[in-house]
CSV table of C-alpha atoms in Angstrom, one decimal:
chain,number,residue,atom,x,y,z
A,1,MET,CA,234.4,-95.7,178.4
A,2,LEU,CA,236.5,-93.1,180.1
A,3,LEU,CA,239.1,-92.9,176.8
A,4,VAL,CA,235.7,-92.4,174.8
A,5,GLN,CA,234.1,-89.8,177.6
A,6,THR,CA,238.5,-88.0,177.5
A,7,ARG,CA,237.5,-87.0,174.0
A,8,PHE,CA,234.5,-85.8,173.7
A,9,ILE,CA,235.3,-83.3,176.3
A,10,LEU,CA,238.3,-82.7,175.1
A,11,ILE,CA,236.0,-82.0,171.6
A,12,GLN,CA,233.9,-80.4,173.3
A,13,LEU,CA,236.7,-77.8,173.8
A,14,LYS,CA,237.6,-76.8,171.3
A,15,HIS,CA,233.4,-77.0,169.5
A,16,GLY,CA,231.7,-76.2,172.1
A,17,LEU,CA,231.4,-75.6,175.9
A,18,LYS,CA,233.5,-76.7,178.6
A,19,ARG,CA,231.9,-79.3,180.7
A,20,HIS,CA,233.3,-80.4,183.9
A,21,ASN,CA,231.2,-81.4,187.5
A,22,LYS,CA,227.8,-81.5,186.0
A,23,ILE,CA,228.5,-77.1,185.8
A,24,THR,CA,228.4,-75.7,181.6
A,25,ILE,CA,231.2,-72.5,181.8
A,26,MET,CA,230.3,-70.2,179.0
A,27,TYR,CA,233.6,-69.4,178.1
A,28,THR,CA,232.8,-65.6,177.3
A,29,SER,CA,232.9,-65.0,180.6
A,30,GLN,CA,236.6,-66.6,180.5
A,31,ILE,CA,240.0,-64.3,181.6
A,32,LEU,CA,242.4,-65.1,178.8
A,33,SER,CA,246.0,-65.1,179.0
A,34,PHE,CA,247.9,-64.2,175.7
A,35,SER,CA,251.2,-65.0,175.2
A,36,GLU,CA,253.4,-65.0,171.5
A,37,ASN,CA,252.4,-68.3,171.2
A,38,LYS,CA,248.7,-69.2,172.1
A,39,ILE,CA,245.8,-68.1,174.4
A,40,THR,CA,244.8,-69.4,177.6
A,41,TYR,CA,243.1,-69.6,180.5
A,42,THR,CA,242.4,-70.7,183.8
A,43,ASP,CA,239.5,-72.4,184.8
A,44,ASN,CA,240.6,-72.3,189.4
A,45,ASP,CA,237.2,-74.3,189.8
A,46,ILE,CA,239.8,-77.2,188.9
A,47,ASP,CA,243.1,-75.6,188.8
A,48,ILE,CA,243.6,-76.2,184.8
A,49,ASP,CA,244.9,-74.2,182.4
A,50,TRP,CA,242.7,-74.3,178.9
A,51,GLU,CA,244.5,-73.2,175.7
A,52,VAL,CA,242.0,-71.5,173.2
A,53,MET,CA,244.4,-71.6,170.2
A,54,MET,CA,248.1,-72.4,169.7
A,55,ASP,CA,250.4,-71.4,167.1
A,56,TRP,CA,251.4,-74.9,166.3
A,57,GLU,CA,248.2,-74.1,164.6
A,58,ASP,CA,249.6,-72.1,161.3
A,59,PRO,CA,250.3,-74.1,158.8
A,60,LEU,CA,246.5,-75.4,159.4
A,61,MET,CA,245.5,-72.0,159.2
A,62,ALA,CA,247.1,-71.4,155.9
A,63,ALA,CA,245.6,-74.3,154.7
A,64,SER,CA,241.9,-73.1,155.7
A,65,ALA,CA,242.5,-69.8,154.5
A,66,ALA,CA,243.9,-70.7,150.6
A,67,TYR,CA,240.9,-73.8,150.5
A,68,VAL,CA,238.1,-70.5,151.4
A,69,CYS,CA,239.8,-68.9,149.3
A,70,GLU,CA,240.2,-70.2,145.9
A,71,GLY,CA,237.4,-68.7,144.3
A,72,GLY,CA,237.5,-65.2,145.8
A,73,GLY,CA,234.9,-63.3,146.9
A,74,ASP,CA,233.2,-62.9,149.8
A,75,VAL,CA,234.4,-64.9,152.5
A,76,LEU,CA,233.4,-65.1,156.1
A,77,GLU,CA,235.4,-65.9,159.1
A,78,ILE,CA,233.7,-67.6,162.6
A,79,GLY,CA,235.7,-66.9,165.3
A,80,PHE,CA,238.8,-64.8,165.5
A,81,GLY,CA,241.1,-66.0,167.9
A,82,MET,CA,244.7,-65.1,167.2
A,83,GLY,CA,244.6,-63.7,164.3
A,84,ILE,CA,246.2,-66.3,162.8
A,85,SER,CA,243.8,-67.2,159.8
A,86,ALA,CA,242.2,-64.3,159.1
A,87,THR,CA,246.0,-62.2,158.0
A,88,TYR,CA,246.4,-65.6,155.9
A,89,ILE,CA,242.4,-65.1,154.3
A,90,GLN,CA,244.2,-61.4,153.3
A,91,SER,CA,247.1,-62.8,151.7
A,92,HIS,CA,245.0,-64.0,148.6
A,93,THR,CA,242.0,-61.8,146.4
A,94,ILE,CA,239.4,-61.8,148.0
A,95,ASN,CA,236.7,-58.6,147.7
A,96,SER,CA,234.9,-58.6,151.3
A,97,HIS,CA,236.6,-60.5,154.7
A,98,THR,CA,233.7,-60.6,157.2
A,99,ILE,CA,234.9,-62.2,160.9
A,100,ILE,CA,232.3,-63.6,163.7
A,101,GLU,CA,234.3,-62.9,167.0
A,102,ASN,CA,232.7,-62.7,170.9
A,103,HIS,CA,235.0,-62.7,173.4
A,104,PRO,CA,235.2,-59.3,174.9
A,105,GLN,CA,239.2,-59.5,175.4
A,106,ILE,CA,239.5,-60.6,171.3
A,107,ILE,CA,237.0,-58.7,169.7
A,108,PRO,CA,239.5,-54.7,170.6
A,109,LYS,CA,242.2,-56.7,168.7
A,110,ALA,CA,240.3,-58.0,166.1
A,111,ARG,CA,239.4,-54.3,165.8
A,112,ALA,CA,242.7,-53.1,165.9
A,113,TRP,CA,243.8,-56.0,163.6
A,114,ALA,CA,241.2,-54.8,160.9
A,115,ALA,CA,241.7,-51.3,161.3
A,116,ASP,CA,243.7,-50.7,157.5
A,117,LYS,CA,242.1,-53.1,156.3
A,118,PRO,CA,238.9,-51.6,154.2
A,119,ASN,CA,237.1,-54.3,152.5
A,120,VAL,CA,236.9,-56.6,156.6
A,121,THR,CA,233.7,-56.4,159.3
A,122,ILE,CA,233.8,-57.6,162.5
A,123,ILE,CA,230.4,-58.6,164.2
A,124,GLU,CA,231.0,-59.2,167.5
A,125,GLY,CA,228.3,-61.6,169.4
A,126,SER,CA,228.1,-64.7,168.4
A,127,TRP,CA,227.4,-66.6,164.6
A,128,TYR,CA,224.0,-67.9,165.6
A,129,GLY,CA,222.5,-64.4,167.5
A,130,VAL,CA,224.4,-62.1,164.3
A,131,LYS,CA,222.7,-64.7,161.0
A,132,ASP,CA,219.7,-63.0,160.4
A,133,THR,CA,222.3,-60.2,159.9
A,134,LEU,CA,224.3,-62.3,158.1
A,135,SER,CA,224.8,-62.4,153.5
A,136,THR,CA,225.4,-66.4,151.6
A,137,TYR,CA,229.9,-66.3,151.0
A,138,ASP,CA,232.2,-67.7,148.4
A,139,GLY,CA,234.2,-68.7,151.5
A,140,LEU,CA,233.4,-69.7,154.6
A,141,PHE,CA,235.8,-71.1,157.8
A,142,MET,CA,234.6,-72.1,161.6
A,143,ASP,CA,237.0,-71.9,164.4
A,144,THR,CA,235.7,-71.0,167.6
A,145,TYR,CA,235.9,-72.3,170.5
A,146,GLY,CA,232.6,-71.9,174.0
A,147,ASP,CA,230.7,-72.5,171.4
A,148,GLN,CA,227.1,-73.0,172.7
A,149,ASP,CA,225.4,-72.6,169.1
A,150,MET,CA,227.1,-75.9,167.3
A,151,ASP,CA,224.6,-77.8,166.7
A,152,LYS,CA,223.3,-76.2,164.5
A,153,PHE,CA,226.6,-75.3,162.4
A,154,SER,CA,225.7,-78.9,160.2
A,155,THR,CA,222.0,-76.5,159.6
A,156,LEU,CA,222.8,-73.4,158.9
A,157,LEU,CA,226.2,-74.2,156.9
A,158,PRO,CA,224.5,-74.0,153.4
A,159,LEU,CA,222.2,-71.0,154.2
A,160,LEU,CA,225.7,-69.1,154.4
A,161,MET,CA,227.0,-70.6,151.6
A,162,LYS,CA,226.8,-69.1,148.0
A,163,VAL,CA,226.8,-72.2,144.5
A,164,GLY,CA,230.4,-73.4,144.5
A,165,GLY,CA,231.1,-72.1,148.3
A,166,ARG,CA,233.8,-74.3,149.6
A,167,ALA,CA,233.7,-74.3,153.4
A,168,THR,CA,235.9,-75.6,156.2
A,169,TRP,CA,236.0,-76.0,159.8
A,170,TRP,CA,237.8,-77.1,162.6
A,171,ASN,CA,238.3,-80.4,163.0
A,172,SER,CA,239.9,-82.7,166.3
A,173,MET,CA,237.8,-86.4,164.3
A,174,ILE,CA,240.5,-88.4,162.7
A,175,GLY,CA,239.6,-90.9,159.4
A,176,SER,CA,236.6,-89.4,157.7
A,177,GLU,CA,234.7,-88.3,160.0
A,178,ASN,CA,233.4,-84.3,161.6
A,179,PHE,CA,232.3,-83.5,164.7
A,180,TYR,CA,229.3,-81.9,162.5
A,181,GLY,CA,228.2,-84.2,160.4
A,182,ILE,CA,227.7,-82.8,157.6
A,183,SER,CA,228.6,-84.8,154.7
A,184,ASP,CA,229.7,-85.0,151.1
A,185,VAL,CA,233.3,-84.2,152.8
A,186,VAL,CA,236.7,-84.6,151.6
A,187,TYR,CA,239.1,-84.4,153.7
A,188,ASP,CA,243.2,-82.8,153.0
A,189,ILE,CA,246.1,-85.0,155.6
A,190,TYR,CA,248.6,-82.7,156.7
A,191,GLU,CA,250.9,-84.4,159.3
A,192,VAL,CA,250.9,-82.1,162.9
A,193,SER,CA,253.1,-82.5,166.1
A,194,PRO,CA,252.0,-80.8,168.7
A,195,PRO,CA,253.3,-79.5,171.9
A,196,THR,CA,250.8,-81.6,174.8
A,197,ASN,CA,247.5,-79.3,175.4
A,198,ASN,CA,244.6,-80.1,176.1
A,199,TYR,CA,242.2,-80.0,173.3
A,200,PHE,CA,244.6,-81.6,169.9
A,201,ASN,CA,247.6,-84.6,170.6
A,202,TYR,CA,247.6,-86.5,167.0
A,203,SER,CA,250.3,-86.4,164.2
A,204,GLN,CA,248.0,-85.8,161.2
A,205,TYR,CA,245.1,-83.3,161.3
A,206,TYR,CA,242.3,-84.0,159.0
A,207,LEU,CA,241.3,-80.7,157.0
A,208,PRO,CA,237.4,-80.9,156.2
A,209,LYS,CA,236.8,-79.4,152.0
A,210,LYS,CA,233.3,-78.7,151.8
A,211,GLN,CA,232.4,-77.5,148.3
A,212,PHE,CA,228.7,-76.1,147.8
Protein backbone atom coordinates (compact mmCIF):
# COMPACT_ATOMS: atom_id res chain seq x y z
CA MET A 1 0.00 0.00 0.00
CA LEU A 2 2.85 2.38 0.85
CA LEU A 3 4.45 1.76 -2.57
CA VAL A 4 1.20 2.58 -4.34
CA GLN A 5 0.73 5.78 -2.33
CA THR A 6 4.32 6.86 -2.97
CA ARG A 7 3.98 6.24 -6.72
CA PHE A 8 0.76 8.26 -6.79
CA ILE A 9 2.41 11.18 -4.98
CA LEU A 10 5.34 11.20 -7.39
CA ILE A 11 2.99 11.14 -10.38
CA GLN A 12 0.99 13.97 -8.81
CA LEU A 13 4.16 16.02 -8.43
CA LYS A 14 4.82 15.99 -12.15
CA HIS A 15 1.22 16.08 -13.29
CA GLY A 16 -0.71 17.95 -10.67
CA LEU A 17 -0.85 19.07 -7.08
CA LYS A 18 1.67 18.30 -4.42
CA ARG A 19 0.01 16.86 -1.33
CA HIS A 20 1.41 16.09 2.08
CA ASN A 21 -0.09 16.16 5.58
CA LYS A 22 -3.49 16.81 3.97
CA ILE A 23 -2.26 20.21 2.74
CA THR A 24 -2.50 21.18 -0.93
CA ILE A 25 0.31 23.55 -1.92
CA MET A 26 -0.03 25.64 -5.06
CA TYR A 27 2.88 25.24 -7.44
CA THR A 28 2.57 28.77 -8.80
CA SER A 29 3.22 30.21 -5.33
CA GLN A 30 6.54 28.38 -4.98
CA ILE A 31 9.82 30.26 -5.44
CA LEU A 32 11.75 28.40 -8.11
CA SER A 33 15.50 27.98 -8.39
CA PHE A 34 17.02 27.77 -11.86
CA SER A 35 20.29 26.05 -12.64
CA GLU A 36 21.82 24.90 -15.90
CA ASN A 37 20.33 21.42 -15.70
CA LYS A 38 17.12 21.73 -13.69
CA ILE A 39 14.36 23.78 -12.11
CA THR A 40 13.63 23.11 -8.45
CA TYR A 41 11.93 24.55 -5.42
CA THR A 42 12.37 23.91 -1.72
CA ASP A 43 9.49 22.71 0.39
CA ASN A 44 10.39 24.17 3.75
CA ASP A 45 7.58 22.33 5.52
CA ILE A 46 9.31 18.99 4.96
CA ASP A 47 12.79 20.24 3.96
CA ILE A 48 12.89 18.66 0.51
CA ASP A 49 13.95 20.06 -2.85
CA TRP A 50 11.47 19.08 -5.55
CA GLU A 51 12.50 18.94 -9.18
CA VAL A 52 10.09 20.60 -11.59
CA MET A 53 12.08 19.72 -14.71
CA MET A 54 15.54 18.36 -15.50
CA ASP A 55 17.67 18.31 -18.63
CA TRP A 56 17.91 14.50 -18.72
CA GLU A 57 14.46 14.77 -20.34
CA ASP A 58 16.04 16.36 -23.44
CA PRO A 59 15.75 13.35 -25.80
CA LEU A 60 12.16 12.79 -24.67
CA MET A 61 11.34 16.43 -25.38
CA ALA A 62 12.95 16.07 -28.82
CA ALA A 63 10.88 12.99 -29.60
CA SER A 64 7.69 14.58 -28.30
CA ALA A 65 8.27 17.68 -30.42
CA ALA A 66 8.99 15.60 -33.51
CA TYR A 67 5.74 13.71 -33.11
CA VAL A 68 3.44 16.70 -32.63
CA CYS A 69 5.12 18.51 -35.53
CA GLU A 70 4.84 15.65 -38.01
CA GLY A 71 1.93 17.30 -39.79
CA GLY A 72 3.25 20.86 -39.50
CA GLY A 73 0.50 23.44 -39.07
CA ASP A 74 -0.44 24.91 -35.72
CA VAL A 75 1.06 23.57 -32.49
CA LEU A 76 -0.08 24.11 -28.92
CA GLU A 77 2.39 23.58 -26.09
CA ILE A 78 1.05 23.53 -22.54
CA GLY A 79 3.90 24.32 -20.15
CA PHE A 80 7.19 26.02 -21.11
CA GLY A 81 9.42 24.78 -18.29
CA MET A 82 13.07 24.96 -19.32
CA GLY A 83 12.12 25.66 -22.93
CA ILE A 84 13.62 22.39 -24.15
CA SER A 85 10.56 21.11 -25.99
CA ALA A 86 9.74 24.60 -27.25
CA THR A 87 13.17 24.88 -28.85
CA TYR A 88 12.75 21.50 -30.52
CA ILE A 89 9.29 22.43 -31.78
CA GLN A 90 10.80 25.53 -33.36
CA SER A 91 13.29 23.35 -35.23
CA HIS A 92 10.40 21.91 -37.27
CA THR A 93 8.44 23.56 -40.06
CA ILE A 94 5.19 24.77 -38.50
CA ASN A 95 2.83 27.69 -39.01
CA SER A 96 2.23 28.77 -35.43
CA HIS A 97 3.41 27.84 -31.96
CA THR A 98 1.20 28.76 -29.01
CA ILE A 99 2.66 28.28 -25.53
CA ILE A 100 0.69 28.44 -22.28
CA GLU A 101 2.66 29.03 -19.07
CA ASN A 102 1.35 29.75 -15.58
CA HIS A 103 4.33 30.22 -13.26
CA PRO A 104 5.19 33.90 -12.70
CA GLN A 105 8.94 33.22 -12.75
CA ILE A 106 8.86 31.21 -15.96
CA ILE A 107 6.56 33.52 -17.93
CA PRO A 108 9.23 36.24 -18.45
CA LYS A 109 11.73 33.56 -19.48
CA ALA A 110 9.26 32.27 -22.05
CA ARG A 111 8.63 35.77 -23.35
CA ALA A 112 12.36 36.48 -23.66
CA TRP A 113 12.85 33.19 -25.49
CA ALA A 114 9.99 34.03 -27.88
CA ALA A 115 11.08 37.62 -28.59
CA ASP A 116 12.78 36.77 -31.91
CA LYS A 117 10.29 34.11 -32.99
CA PRO A 118 7.40 35.70 -34.92
CA ASN A 119 5.26 32.56 -35.06
CA VAL A 120 5.21 32.13 -31.26
CA THR A 121 2.42 33.36 -29.00
CA ILE A 122 2.83 33.21 -25.21
CA ILE A 123 -0.39 32.93 -23.20
CA GLU A 124 -0.19 33.55 -19.46
CA GLY A 125 -2.29 31.52 -17.05
CA SER A 126 -3.53 27.98 -16.60
CA TRP A 127 -4.43 26.07 -19.73
CA TYR A 128 -7.90 25.39 -18.35
CA GLY A 129 -8.44 29.02 -17.43
CA VAL A 130 -7.71 30.16 -20.99
CA LYS A 131 -9.36 27.22 -22.78
CA ASP A 132 -12.15 29.35 -24.26
CA THR A 133 -9.61 31.57 -26.04
CA LEU A 134 -7.84 28.66 -27.74
CA SER A 135 -8.24 27.43 -31.30
CA THR A 136 -7.78 23.89 -32.63
CA TYR A 137 -4.36 22.46 -33.40
CA ASP A 138 -2.47 20.05 -35.59
CA GLY A 139 -0.12 19.17 -32.74
CA LEU A 140 -0.31 19.40 -28.95
CA PHE A 141 2.25 18.72 -26.24
CA MET A 142 1.22 18.80 -22.58
CA ASP A 143 3.88 18.93 -19.83
CA THR A 144 2.67 20.71 -16.71
CA TYR A 145 3.55 20.74 -13.04
CA GLY A 146 1.21 21.63 -10.20
CA ASP A 147 -1.75 21.33 -12.56
CA GLN A 148 -5.04 21.68 -10.68
CA ASP A 149 -7.01 20.82 -13.79
CA MET A 150 -5.26 17.66 -14.94
CA ASP A 151 -8.45 15.65 -14.42
CA LYS A 152 -10.11 17.68 -17.19
CA PHE A 153 -7.42 17.13 -19.81
CA SER A 154 -8.77 13.92 -21.33
CA THR A 155 -12.20 15.50 -21.82
CA LEU A 156 -10.97 18.72 -23.38
CA LEU A 157 -8.16 17.29 -25.50
CA PRO A 158 -10.40 16.21 -28.43
CA LEU A 159 -11.90 19.71 -28.54
CA LEU A 160 -8.46 21.21 -29.06
CA MET A 161 -7.42 18.93 -31.92
CA LYS A 162 -7.96 19.13 -35.65
CA VAL A 163 -8.83 15.99 -37.59
CA GLY A 164 -5.58 14.07 -38.00
CA GLY A 165 -3.91 16.07 -35.24
CA ARG A 166 -1.25 14.49 -33.03
CA ALA A 167 -1.02 14.86 -29.26
CA THR A 168 1.40 13.70 -26.61
CA TRP A 169 2.06 14.52 -22.98
CA TRP A 170 4.52 13.86 -20.19
CA ASN A 171 3.90 10.30 -19.07
CA SER A 172 4.99 9.21 -15.60
CA MET A 173 3.43 5.78 -16.04
CA ILE A 174 5.11 2.69 -17.43
CA GLY A 175 3.42 0.11 -19.60
CA SER A 176 0.41 0.54 -21.84
CA GLU A 177 -1.53 2.90 -19.60
CA ASN A 178 -1.52 6.63 -19.01
CA PHE A 179 -2.38 8.90 -16.14
CA TYR A 180 -5.22 10.59 -18.04
CA GLY A 181 -6.99 7.41 -19.09
CA ILE A 182 -6.91 8.46 -22.75
CA SER A 183 -7.83 5.59 -25.06
CA ASP A 184 -6.36 4.38 -28.36
CA VAL A 185 -2.85 5.51 -27.49
CA VAL A 186 0.28 3.88 -28.85
CA TYR A 187 3.64 4.11 -27.11
CA ASP A 188 7.21 4.47 -28.25
CA ILE A 189 9.61 3.09 -25.65
CA TYR A 190 12.83 4.96 -24.87
CA GLU A 191 15.69 3.75 -22.71
CA VAL A 192 16.55 6.45 -20.16
CA SER A 193 19.00 6.89 -17.29
CA PRO A 194 17.66 9.70 -15.13
CA PRO A 195 19.67 10.85 -12.12
CA THR A 196 17.87 10.22 -8.85
CA ASN A 197 14.94 12.59 -8.59
CA ASN A 198 11.49 12.94 -7.07
CA TYR A 199 9.33 12.32 -10.15
CA PHE A 200 10.72 9.65 -12.51
CA ASN A 201 13.25 6.93 -11.78
CA TYR A 202 12.45 4.21 -14.31
CA SER A 203 14.85 2.93 -16.96
CA GLN A 204 12.24 3.11 -19.72
CA TYR A 205 9.96 5.95 -20.78
CA TYR A 206 6.71 5.21 -22.60
CA LEU A 207 6.05 8.14 -24.93
CA PRO A 208 2.31 8.32 -25.65
CA LYS A 209 1.11 9.05 -29.18
CA LYS A 210 -2.52 9.88 -29.87
CA GLN A 211 -3.83 10.79 -33.31
CA PHE A 212 -7.30 12.20 -33.86
